[in-house]
mmCIF file with all atom_site columns, C-alpha atoms and ligand atoms in Angstrom:
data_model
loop_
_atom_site.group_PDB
_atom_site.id
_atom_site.type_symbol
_atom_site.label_atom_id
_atom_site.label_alt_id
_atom_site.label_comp_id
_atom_site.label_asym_id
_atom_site.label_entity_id
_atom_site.label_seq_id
_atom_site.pdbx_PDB_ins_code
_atom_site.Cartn_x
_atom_site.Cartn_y
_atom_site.Cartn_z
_atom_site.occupancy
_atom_site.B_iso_or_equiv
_atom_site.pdbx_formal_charge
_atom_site.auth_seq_id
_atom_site.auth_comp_id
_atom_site.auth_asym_id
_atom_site.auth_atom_id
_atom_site.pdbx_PDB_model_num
ATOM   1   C CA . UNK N 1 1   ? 0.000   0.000   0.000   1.00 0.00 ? 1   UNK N CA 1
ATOM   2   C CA . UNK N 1 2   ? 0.867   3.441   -0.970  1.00 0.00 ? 2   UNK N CA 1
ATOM   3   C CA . UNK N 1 3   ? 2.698   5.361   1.947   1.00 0.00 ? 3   UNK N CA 1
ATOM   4   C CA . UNK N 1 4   ? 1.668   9.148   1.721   1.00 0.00 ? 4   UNK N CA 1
ATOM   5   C CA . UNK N 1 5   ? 1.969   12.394  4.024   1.00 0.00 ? 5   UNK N CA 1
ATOM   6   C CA . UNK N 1 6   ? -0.634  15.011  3.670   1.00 0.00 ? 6   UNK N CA 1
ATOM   7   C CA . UNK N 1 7   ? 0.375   18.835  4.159   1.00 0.00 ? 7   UNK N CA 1
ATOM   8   C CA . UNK N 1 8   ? -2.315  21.020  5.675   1.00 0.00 ? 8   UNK N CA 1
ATOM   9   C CA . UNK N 1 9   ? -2.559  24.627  7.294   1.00 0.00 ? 9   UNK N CA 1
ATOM   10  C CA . UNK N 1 10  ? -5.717  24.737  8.736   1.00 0.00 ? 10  UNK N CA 1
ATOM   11  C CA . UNK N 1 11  ? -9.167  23.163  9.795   1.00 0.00 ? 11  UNK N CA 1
ATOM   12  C CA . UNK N 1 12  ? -8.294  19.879  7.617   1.00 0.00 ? 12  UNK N CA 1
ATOM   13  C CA . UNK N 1 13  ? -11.558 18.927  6.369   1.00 0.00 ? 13  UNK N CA 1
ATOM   14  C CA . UNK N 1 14  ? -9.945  17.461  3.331   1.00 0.00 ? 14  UNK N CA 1
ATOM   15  C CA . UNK N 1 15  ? -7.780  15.746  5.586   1.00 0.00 ? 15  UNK N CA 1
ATOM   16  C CA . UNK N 1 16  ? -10.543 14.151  7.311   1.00 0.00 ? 16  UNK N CA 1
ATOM   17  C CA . UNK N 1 17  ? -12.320 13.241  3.816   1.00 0.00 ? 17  UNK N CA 1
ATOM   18  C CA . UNK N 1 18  ? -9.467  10.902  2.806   1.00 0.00 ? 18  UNK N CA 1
ATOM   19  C CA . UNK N 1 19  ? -8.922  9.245   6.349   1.00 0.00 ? 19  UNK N CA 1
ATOM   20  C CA . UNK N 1 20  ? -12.915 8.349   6.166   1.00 0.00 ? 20  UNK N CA 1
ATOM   21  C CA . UNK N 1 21  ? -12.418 7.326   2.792   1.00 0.00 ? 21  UNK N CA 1
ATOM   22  C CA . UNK N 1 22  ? -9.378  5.289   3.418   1.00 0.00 ? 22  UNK N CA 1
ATOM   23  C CA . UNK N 1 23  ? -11.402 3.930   6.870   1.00 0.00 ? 23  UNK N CA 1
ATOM   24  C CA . UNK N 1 24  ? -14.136 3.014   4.913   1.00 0.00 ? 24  UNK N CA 1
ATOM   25  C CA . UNK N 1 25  ? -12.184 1.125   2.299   1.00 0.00 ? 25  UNK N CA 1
ATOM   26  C CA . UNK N 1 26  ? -12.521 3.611   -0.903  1.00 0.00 ? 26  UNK N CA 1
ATOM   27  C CA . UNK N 1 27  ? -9.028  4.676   -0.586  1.00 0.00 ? 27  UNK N CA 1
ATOM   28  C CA . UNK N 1 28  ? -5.966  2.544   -0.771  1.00 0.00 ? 28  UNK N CA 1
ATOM   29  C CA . UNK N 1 29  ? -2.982  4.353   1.284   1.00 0.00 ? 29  UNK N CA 1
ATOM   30  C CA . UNK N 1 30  ? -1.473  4.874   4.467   1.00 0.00 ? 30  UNK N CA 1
ATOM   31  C CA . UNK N 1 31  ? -0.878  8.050   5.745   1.00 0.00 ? 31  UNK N CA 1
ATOM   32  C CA . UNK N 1 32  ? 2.090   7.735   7.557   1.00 0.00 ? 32  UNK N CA 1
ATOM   33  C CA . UNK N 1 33  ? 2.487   11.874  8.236   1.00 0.00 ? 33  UNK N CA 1
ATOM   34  C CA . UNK N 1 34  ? 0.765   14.775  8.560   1.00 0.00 ? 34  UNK N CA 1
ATOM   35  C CA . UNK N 1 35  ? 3.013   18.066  8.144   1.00 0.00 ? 35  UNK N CA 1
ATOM   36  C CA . UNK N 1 36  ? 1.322   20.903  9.428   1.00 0.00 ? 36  UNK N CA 1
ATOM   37  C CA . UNK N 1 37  ? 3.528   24.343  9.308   1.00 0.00 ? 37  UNK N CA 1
ATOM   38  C CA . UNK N 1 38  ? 0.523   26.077  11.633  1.00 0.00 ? 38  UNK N CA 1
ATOM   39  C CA . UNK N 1 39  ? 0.884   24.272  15.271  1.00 0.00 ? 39  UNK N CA 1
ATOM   40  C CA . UNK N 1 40  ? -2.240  24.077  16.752  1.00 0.00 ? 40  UNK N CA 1
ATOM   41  C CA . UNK N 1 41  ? -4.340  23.779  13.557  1.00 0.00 ? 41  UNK N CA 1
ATOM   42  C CA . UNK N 1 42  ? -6.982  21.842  13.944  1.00 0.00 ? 42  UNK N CA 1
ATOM   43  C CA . UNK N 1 43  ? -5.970  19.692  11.600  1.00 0.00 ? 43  UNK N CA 1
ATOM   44  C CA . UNK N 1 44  ? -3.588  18.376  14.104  1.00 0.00 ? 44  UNK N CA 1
ATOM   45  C CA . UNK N 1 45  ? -6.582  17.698  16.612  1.00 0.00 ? 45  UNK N CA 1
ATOM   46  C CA . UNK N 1 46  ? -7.774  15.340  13.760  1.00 0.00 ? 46  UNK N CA 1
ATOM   47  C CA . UNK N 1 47  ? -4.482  13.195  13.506  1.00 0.00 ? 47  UNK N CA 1
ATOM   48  C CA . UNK N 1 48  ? -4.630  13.154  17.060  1.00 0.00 ? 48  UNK N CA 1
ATOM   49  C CA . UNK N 1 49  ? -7.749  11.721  17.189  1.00 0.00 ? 49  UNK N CA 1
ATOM   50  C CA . UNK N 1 50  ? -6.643  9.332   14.060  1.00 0.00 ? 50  UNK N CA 1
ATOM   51  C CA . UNK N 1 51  ? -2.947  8.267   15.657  1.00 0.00 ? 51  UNK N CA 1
ATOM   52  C CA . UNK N 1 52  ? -1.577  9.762   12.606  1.00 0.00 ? 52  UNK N CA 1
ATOM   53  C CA . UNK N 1 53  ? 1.870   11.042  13.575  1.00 0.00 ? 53  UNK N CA 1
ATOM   54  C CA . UNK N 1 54  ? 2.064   14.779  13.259  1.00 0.00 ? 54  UNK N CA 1
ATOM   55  C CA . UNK N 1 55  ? 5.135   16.680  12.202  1.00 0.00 ? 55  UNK N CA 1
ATOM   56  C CA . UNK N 1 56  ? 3.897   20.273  13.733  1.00 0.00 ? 56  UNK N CA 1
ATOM   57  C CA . UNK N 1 57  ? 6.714   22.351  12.352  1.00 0.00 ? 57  UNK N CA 1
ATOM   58  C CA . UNK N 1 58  ? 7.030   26.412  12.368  1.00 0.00 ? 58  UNK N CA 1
ATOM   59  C CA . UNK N 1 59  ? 8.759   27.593  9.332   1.00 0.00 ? 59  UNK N CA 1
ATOM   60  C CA . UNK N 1 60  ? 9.556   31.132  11.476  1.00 0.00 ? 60  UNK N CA 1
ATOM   61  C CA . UNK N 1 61  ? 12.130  29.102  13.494  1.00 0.00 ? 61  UNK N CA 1
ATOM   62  C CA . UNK N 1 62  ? 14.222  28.301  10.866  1.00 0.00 ? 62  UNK N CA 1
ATOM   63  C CA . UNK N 1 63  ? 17.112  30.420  9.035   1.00 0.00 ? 63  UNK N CA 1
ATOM   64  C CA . UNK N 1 64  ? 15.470  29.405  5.313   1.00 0.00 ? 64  UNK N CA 1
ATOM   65  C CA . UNK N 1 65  ? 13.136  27.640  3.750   1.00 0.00 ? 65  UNK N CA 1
ATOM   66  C CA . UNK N 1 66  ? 16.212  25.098  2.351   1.00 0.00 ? 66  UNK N CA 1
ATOM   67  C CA . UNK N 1 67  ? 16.690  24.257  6.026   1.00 0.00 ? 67  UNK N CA 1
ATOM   68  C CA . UNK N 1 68  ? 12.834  24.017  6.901   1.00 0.00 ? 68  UNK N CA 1
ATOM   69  C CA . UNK N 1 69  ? 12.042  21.633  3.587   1.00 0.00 ? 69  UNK N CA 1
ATOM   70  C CA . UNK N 1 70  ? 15.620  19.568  4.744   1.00 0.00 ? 70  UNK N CA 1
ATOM   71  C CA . UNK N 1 71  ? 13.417  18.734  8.429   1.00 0.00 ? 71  UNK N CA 1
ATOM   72  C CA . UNK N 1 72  ? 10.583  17.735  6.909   1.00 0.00 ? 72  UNK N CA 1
ATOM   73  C CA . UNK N 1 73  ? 12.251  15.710  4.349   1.00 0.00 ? 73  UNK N CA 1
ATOM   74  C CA . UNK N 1 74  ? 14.153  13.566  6.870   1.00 0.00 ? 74  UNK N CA 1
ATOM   75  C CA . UNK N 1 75  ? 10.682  12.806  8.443   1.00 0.00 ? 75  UNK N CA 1
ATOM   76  C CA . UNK N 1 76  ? 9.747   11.784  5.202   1.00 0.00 ? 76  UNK N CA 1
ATOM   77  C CA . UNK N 1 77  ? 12.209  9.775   4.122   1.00 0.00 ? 77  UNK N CA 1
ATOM   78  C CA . UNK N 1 78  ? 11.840  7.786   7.581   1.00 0.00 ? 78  UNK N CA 1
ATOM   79  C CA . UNK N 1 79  ? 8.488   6.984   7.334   1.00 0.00 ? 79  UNK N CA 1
ATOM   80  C CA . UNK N 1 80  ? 9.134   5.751   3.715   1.00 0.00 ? 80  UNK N CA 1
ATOM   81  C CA . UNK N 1 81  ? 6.894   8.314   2.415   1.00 0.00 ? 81  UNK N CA 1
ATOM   82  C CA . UNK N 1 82  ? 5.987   8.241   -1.332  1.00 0.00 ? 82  UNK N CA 1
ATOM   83  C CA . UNK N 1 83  ? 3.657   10.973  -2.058  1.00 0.00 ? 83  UNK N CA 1
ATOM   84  C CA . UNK N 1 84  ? 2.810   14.086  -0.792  1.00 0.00 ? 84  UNK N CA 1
ATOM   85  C CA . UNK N 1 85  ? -0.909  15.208  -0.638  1.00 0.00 ? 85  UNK N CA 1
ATOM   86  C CA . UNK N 1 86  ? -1.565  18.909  -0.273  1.00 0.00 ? 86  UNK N CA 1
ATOM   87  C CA . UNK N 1 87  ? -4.629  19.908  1.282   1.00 0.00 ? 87  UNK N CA 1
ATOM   88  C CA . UNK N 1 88  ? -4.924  23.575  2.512   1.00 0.00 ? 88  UNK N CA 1
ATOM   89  C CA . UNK N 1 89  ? -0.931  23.752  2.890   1.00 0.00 ? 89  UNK N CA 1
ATOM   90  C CA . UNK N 1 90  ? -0.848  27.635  2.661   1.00 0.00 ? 90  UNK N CA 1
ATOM   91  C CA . UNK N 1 91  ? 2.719   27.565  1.431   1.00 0.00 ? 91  UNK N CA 1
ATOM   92  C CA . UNK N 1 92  ? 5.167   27.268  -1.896  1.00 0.00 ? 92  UNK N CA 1
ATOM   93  C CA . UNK N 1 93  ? 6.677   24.250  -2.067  1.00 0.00 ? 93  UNK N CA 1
ATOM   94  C CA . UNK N 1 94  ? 10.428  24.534  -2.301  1.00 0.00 ? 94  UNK N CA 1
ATOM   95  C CA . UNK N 1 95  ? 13.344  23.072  -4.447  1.00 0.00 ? 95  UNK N CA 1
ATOM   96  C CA . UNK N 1 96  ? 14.232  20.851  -1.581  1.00 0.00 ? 96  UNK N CA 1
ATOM   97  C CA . UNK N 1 97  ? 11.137  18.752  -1.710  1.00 0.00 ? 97  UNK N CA 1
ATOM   98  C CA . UNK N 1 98  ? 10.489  19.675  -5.388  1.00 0.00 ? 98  UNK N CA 1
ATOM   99  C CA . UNK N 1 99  ? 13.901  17.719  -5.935  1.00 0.00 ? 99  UNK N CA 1
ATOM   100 C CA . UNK N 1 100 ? 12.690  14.854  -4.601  1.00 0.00 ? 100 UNK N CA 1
ATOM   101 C CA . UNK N 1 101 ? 9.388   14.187  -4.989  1.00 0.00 ? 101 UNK N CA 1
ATOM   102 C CA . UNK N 1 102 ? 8.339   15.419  -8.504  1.00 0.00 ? 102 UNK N CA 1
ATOM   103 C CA . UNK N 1 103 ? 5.683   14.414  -9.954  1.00 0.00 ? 103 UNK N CA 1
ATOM   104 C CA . UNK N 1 104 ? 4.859   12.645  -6.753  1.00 0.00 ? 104 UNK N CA 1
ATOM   105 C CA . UNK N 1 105 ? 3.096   16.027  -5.266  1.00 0.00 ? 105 UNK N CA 1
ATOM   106 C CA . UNK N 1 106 ? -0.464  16.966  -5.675  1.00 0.00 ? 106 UNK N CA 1
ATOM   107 C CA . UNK N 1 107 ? -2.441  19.733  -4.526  1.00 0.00 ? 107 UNK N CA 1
ATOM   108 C CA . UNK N 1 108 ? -6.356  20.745  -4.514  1.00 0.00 ? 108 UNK N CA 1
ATOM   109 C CA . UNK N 1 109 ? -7.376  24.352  -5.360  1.00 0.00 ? 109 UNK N CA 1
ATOM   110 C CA . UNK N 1 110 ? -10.513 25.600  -4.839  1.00 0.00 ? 110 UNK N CA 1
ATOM   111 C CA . UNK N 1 111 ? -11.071 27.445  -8.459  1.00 0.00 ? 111 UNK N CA 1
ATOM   112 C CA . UNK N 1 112 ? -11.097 26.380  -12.131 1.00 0.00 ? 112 UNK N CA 1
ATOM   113 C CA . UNK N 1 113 ? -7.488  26.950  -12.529 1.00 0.00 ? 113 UNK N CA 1
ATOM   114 C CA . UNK N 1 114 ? -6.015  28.944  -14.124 1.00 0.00 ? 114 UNK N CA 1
ATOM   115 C CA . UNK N 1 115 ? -8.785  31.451  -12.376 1.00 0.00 ? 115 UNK N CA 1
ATOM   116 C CA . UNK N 1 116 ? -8.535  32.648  -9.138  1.00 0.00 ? 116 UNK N CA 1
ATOM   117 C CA . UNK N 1 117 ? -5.161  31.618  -8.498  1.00 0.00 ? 117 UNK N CA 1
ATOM   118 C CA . UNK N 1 118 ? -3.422  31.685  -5.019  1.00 0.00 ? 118 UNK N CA 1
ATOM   119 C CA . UNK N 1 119 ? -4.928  33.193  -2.009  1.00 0.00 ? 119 UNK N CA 1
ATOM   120 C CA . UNK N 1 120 ? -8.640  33.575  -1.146  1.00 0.00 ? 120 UNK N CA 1
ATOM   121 C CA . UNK N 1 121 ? -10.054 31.813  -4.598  1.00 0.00 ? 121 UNK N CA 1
ATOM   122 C CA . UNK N 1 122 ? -12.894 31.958  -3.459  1.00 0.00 ? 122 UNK N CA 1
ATOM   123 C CA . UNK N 1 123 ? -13.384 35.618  -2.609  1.00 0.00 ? 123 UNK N CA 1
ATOM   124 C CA . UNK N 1 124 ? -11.922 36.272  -5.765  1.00 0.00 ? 124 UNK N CA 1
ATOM   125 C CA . UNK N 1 125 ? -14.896 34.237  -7.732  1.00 0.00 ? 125 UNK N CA 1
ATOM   126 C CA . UNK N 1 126 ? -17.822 35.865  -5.678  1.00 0.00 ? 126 UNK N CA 1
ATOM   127 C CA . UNK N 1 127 ? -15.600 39.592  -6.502  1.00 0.00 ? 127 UNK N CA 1
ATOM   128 C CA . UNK N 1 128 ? -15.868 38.857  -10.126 1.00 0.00 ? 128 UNK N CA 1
ATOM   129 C CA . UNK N 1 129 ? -19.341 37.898  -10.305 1.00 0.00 ? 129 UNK N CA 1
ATOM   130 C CA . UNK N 1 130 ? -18.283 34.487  -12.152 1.00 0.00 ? 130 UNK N CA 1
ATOM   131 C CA . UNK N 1 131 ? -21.523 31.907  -12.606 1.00 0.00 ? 131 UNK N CA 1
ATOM   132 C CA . UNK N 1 132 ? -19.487 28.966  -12.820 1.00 0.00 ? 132 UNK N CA 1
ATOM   133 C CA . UNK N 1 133 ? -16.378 28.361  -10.612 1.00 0.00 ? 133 UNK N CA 1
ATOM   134 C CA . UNK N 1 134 ? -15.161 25.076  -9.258  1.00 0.00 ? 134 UNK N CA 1
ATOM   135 C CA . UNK N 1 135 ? -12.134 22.981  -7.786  1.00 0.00 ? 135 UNK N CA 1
ATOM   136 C CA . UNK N 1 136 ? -9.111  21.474  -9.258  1.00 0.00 ? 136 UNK N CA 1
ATOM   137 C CA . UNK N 1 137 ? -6.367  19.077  -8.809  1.00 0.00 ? 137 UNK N CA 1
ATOM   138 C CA . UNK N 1 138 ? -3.065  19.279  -10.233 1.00 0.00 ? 138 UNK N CA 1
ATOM   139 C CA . UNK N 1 139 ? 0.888   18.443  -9.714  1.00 0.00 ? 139 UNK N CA 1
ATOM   140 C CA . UNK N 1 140 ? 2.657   20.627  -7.890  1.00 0.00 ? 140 UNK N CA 1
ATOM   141 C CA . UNK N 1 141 ? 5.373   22.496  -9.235  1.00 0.00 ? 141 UNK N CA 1
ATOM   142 C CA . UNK N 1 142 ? 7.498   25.805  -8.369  1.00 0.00 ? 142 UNK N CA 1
ATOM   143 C CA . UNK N 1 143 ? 5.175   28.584  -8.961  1.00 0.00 ? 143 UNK N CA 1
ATOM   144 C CA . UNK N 1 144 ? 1.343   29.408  -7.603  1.00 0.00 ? 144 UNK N CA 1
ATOM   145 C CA . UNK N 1 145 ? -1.119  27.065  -8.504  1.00 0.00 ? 145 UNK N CA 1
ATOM   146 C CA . UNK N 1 146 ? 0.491   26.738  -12.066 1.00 0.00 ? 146 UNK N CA 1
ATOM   147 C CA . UNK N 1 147 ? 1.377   22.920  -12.122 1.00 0.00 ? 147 UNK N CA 1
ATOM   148 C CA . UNK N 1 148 ? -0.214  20.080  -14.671 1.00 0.00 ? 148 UNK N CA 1
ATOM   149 C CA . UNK N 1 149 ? -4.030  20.022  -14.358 1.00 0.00 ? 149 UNK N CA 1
ATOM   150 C CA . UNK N 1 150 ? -4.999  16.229  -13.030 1.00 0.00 ? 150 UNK N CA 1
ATOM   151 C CA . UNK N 1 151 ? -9.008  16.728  -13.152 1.00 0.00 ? 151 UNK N CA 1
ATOM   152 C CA . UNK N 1 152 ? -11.594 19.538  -12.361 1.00 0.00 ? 152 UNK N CA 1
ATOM   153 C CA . UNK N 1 153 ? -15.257 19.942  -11.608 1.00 0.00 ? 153 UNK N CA 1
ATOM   154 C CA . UNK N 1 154 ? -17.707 22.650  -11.734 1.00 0.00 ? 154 UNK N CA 1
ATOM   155 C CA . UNK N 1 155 ? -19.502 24.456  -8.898  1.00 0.00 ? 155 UNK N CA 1
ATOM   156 C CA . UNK N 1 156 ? -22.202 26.990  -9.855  1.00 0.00 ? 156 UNK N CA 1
ATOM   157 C CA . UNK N 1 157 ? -23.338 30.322  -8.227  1.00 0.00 ? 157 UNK N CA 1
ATOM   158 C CA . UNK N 1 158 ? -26.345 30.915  -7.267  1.00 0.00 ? 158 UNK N CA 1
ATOM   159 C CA . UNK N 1 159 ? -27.471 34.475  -7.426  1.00 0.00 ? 159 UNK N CA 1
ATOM   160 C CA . UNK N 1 160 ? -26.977 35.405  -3.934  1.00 0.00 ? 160 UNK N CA 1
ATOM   161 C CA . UNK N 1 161 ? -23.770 33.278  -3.493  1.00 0.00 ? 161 UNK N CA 1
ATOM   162 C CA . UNK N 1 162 ? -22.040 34.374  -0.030  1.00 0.00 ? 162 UNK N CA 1
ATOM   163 C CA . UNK N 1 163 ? -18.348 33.603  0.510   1.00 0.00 ? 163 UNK N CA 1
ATOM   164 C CA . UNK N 1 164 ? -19.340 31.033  3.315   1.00 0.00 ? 164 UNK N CA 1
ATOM   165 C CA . UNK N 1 165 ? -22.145 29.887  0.975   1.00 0.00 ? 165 UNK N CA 1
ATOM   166 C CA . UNK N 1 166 ? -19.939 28.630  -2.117  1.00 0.00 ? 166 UNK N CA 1
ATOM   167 C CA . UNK N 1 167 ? -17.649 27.636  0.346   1.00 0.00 ? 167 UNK N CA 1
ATOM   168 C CA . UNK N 1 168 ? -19.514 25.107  1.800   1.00 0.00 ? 168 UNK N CA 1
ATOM   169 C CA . UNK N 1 169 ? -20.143 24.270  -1.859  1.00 0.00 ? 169 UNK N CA 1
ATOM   170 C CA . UNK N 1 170 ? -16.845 23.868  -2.605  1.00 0.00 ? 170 UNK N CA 1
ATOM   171 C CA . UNK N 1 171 ? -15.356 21.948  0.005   1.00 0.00 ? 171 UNK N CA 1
ATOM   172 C CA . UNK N 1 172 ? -18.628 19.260  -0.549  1.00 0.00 ? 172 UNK N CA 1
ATOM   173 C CA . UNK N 1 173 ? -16.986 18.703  -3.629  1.00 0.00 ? 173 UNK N CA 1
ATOM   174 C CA . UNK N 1 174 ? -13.801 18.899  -2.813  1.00 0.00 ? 174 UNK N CA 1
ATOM   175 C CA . UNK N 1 175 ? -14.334 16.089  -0.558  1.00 0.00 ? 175 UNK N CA 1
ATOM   176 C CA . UNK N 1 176 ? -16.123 13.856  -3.186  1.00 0.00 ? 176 UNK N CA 1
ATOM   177 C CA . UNK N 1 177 ? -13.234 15.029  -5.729  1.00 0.00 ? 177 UNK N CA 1
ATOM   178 C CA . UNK N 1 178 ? -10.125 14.305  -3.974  1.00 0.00 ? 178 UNK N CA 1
ATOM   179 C CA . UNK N 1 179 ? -10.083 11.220  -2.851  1.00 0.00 ? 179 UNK N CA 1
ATOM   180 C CA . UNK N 1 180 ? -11.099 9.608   -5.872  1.00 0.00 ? 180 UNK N CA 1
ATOM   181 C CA . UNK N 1 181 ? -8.526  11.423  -8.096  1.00 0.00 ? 181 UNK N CA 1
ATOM   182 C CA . UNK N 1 182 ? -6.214  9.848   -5.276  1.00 0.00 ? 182 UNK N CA 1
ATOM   183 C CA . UNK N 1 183 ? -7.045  6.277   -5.840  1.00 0.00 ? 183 UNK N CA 1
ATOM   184 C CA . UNK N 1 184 ? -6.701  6.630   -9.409  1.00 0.00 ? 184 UNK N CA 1
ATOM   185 C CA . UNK N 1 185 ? -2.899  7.926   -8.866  1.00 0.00 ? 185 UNK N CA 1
ATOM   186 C CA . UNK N 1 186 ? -2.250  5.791   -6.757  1.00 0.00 ? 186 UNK N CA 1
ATOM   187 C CA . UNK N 1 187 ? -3.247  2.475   -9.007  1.00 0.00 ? 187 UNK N CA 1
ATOM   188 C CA . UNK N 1 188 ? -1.014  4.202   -11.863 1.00 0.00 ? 188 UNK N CA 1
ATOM   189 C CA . UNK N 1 189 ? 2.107   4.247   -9.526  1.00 0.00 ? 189 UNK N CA 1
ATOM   190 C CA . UNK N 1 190 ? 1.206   0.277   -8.107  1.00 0.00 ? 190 UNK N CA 1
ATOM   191 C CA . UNK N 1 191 ? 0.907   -0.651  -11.900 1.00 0.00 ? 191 UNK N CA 1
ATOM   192 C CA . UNK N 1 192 ? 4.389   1.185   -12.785 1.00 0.00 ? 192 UNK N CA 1
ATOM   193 C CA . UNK N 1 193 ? 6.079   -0.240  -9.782  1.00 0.00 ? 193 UNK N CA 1
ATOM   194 C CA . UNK N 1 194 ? 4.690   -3.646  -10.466 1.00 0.00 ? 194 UNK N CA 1
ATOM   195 C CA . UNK N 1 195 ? 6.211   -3.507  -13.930 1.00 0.00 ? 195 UNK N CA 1
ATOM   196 C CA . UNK N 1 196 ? 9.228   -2.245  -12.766 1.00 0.00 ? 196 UNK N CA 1
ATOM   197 C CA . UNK N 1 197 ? 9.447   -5.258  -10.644 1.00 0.00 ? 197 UNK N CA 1
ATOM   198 C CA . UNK N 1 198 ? 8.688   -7.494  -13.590 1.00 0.00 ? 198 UNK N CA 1
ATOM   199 C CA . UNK N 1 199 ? 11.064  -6.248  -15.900 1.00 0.00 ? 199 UNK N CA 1
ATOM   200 C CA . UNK N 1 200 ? 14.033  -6.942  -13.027 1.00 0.00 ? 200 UNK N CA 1
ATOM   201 C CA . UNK N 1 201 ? 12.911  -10.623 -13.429 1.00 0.00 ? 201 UNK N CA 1
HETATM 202 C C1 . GRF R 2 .   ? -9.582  23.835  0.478   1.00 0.00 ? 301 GRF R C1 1
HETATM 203 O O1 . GRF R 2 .   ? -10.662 24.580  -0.016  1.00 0.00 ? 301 GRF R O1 1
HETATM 204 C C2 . GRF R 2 .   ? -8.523  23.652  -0.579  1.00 0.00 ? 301 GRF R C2 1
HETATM 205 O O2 . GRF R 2 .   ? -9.018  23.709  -1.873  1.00 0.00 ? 301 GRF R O2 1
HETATM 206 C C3 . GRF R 2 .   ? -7.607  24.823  -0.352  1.00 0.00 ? 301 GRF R C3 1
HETATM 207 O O3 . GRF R 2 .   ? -7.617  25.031  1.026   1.00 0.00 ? 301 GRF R O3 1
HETATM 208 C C4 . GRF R 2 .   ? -8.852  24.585  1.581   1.00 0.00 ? 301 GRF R C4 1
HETATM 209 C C5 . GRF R 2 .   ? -8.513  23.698  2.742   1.00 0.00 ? 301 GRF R C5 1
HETATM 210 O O4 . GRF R 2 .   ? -9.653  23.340  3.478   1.00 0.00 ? 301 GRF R O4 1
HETATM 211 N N1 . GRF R 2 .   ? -6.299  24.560  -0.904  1.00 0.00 ? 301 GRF R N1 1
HETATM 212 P P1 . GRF R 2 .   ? -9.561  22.254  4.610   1.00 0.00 ? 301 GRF R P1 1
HETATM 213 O O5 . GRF R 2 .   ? -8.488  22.696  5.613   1.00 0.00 ? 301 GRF R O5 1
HETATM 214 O O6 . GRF R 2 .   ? -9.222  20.945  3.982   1.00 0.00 ? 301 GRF R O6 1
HETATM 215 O O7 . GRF R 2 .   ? -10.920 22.250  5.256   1.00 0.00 ? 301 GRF R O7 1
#
């Protein structure tokens, strides 16, 4: 089974969709870490409450972001970690982990990328009075949002859409969306390592 760590900021709903999923059999993976660069984000609560081990790790008490990445890396690398699942992770993703792990790092983004880009997508879709918006996956590469587009779905607004309103929206489908996404990744990297492991016979 898949070995992955999830990166999250904040209240870690999307977190808690792929646990339930992978509790209730939908998902096949492990989650063997969850880095949160916030300490005392809620998400942590939910590992916690999961016996997920938690890497709780302030980037402000580090010298740079090289030597930040470098911690979290050597957590990685001893829990075998594979893949990296982003999920609220408020943050670039450096050349340290970038090095490693490319192509092996996904993210979800709460707009039809390339709209509404980095912070506050949402705001941005109810500011310009969009009637379709939506969420999308894609791999995660040095910039903001800008990686390879994985798979999308549409949300629409309703006339008197609210922030918290297509919010709520969102994250319904977010919750729907990313896990399955996931367990179609993760099949494609079983298949390649299985042939891998065939062609060494
Ligand atoms: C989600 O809407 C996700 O698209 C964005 O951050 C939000 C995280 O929500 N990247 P949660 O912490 O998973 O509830």
């Amino acid at each position: 089974m898949i070995k992955i760590a999830i990166f999250a900021s904040g209240s870690g709903s999307n977190f808690q969709a792929i646990i339930d999923n992978i509790q209730s059999g939908s998902l096949e993976a492990e989650v063997a870490l969850l880095v949160c660069d916030r300490p005392g984000a809620f998400v942590t609560e939910r590992a916690k409450q999961h016996s997920i081990p938690a890497l709780s790790i302030a980037p402000k008490n580090y010298p740079s972001k090289v030597e930040y990445e470098e911690s979290i890396l050597k957590e990685l690398q001893e829990k075998e970690v594979e893949f990296i699942v982003l999920a609220g992770y408020m943050r670039l993703i450096g050349s340290t982990l970038l090095k490693v792990y490319e192509g092996k790092i996904v993210n979800i983004h709460p707009s039809l990328l390339p709209a509404f880009p980095g912070k506050d997508a949402i705001g941005q879709a109810i500011a310009a009075n969009v009637k379709i918006s939506g969420v999308t996956v894609h791999y995660v590469d040095a910039g903001m949002d800008t990686g390879p587009i994985i798979e999308q779905a549409t949300v629409f607004l309703s006339e008197n859409e609210t922030t918290e309103s297509l919010q709520k929206k969102i994250h319904e489908v977010e919750h729907q969306l990313y896990p399955t996404v996931l367990q179609h990744l993760f099949n494609k990297l079983e298949e390649k390592k299985d042939e891998q492991k065939a062609s060494t016979y």
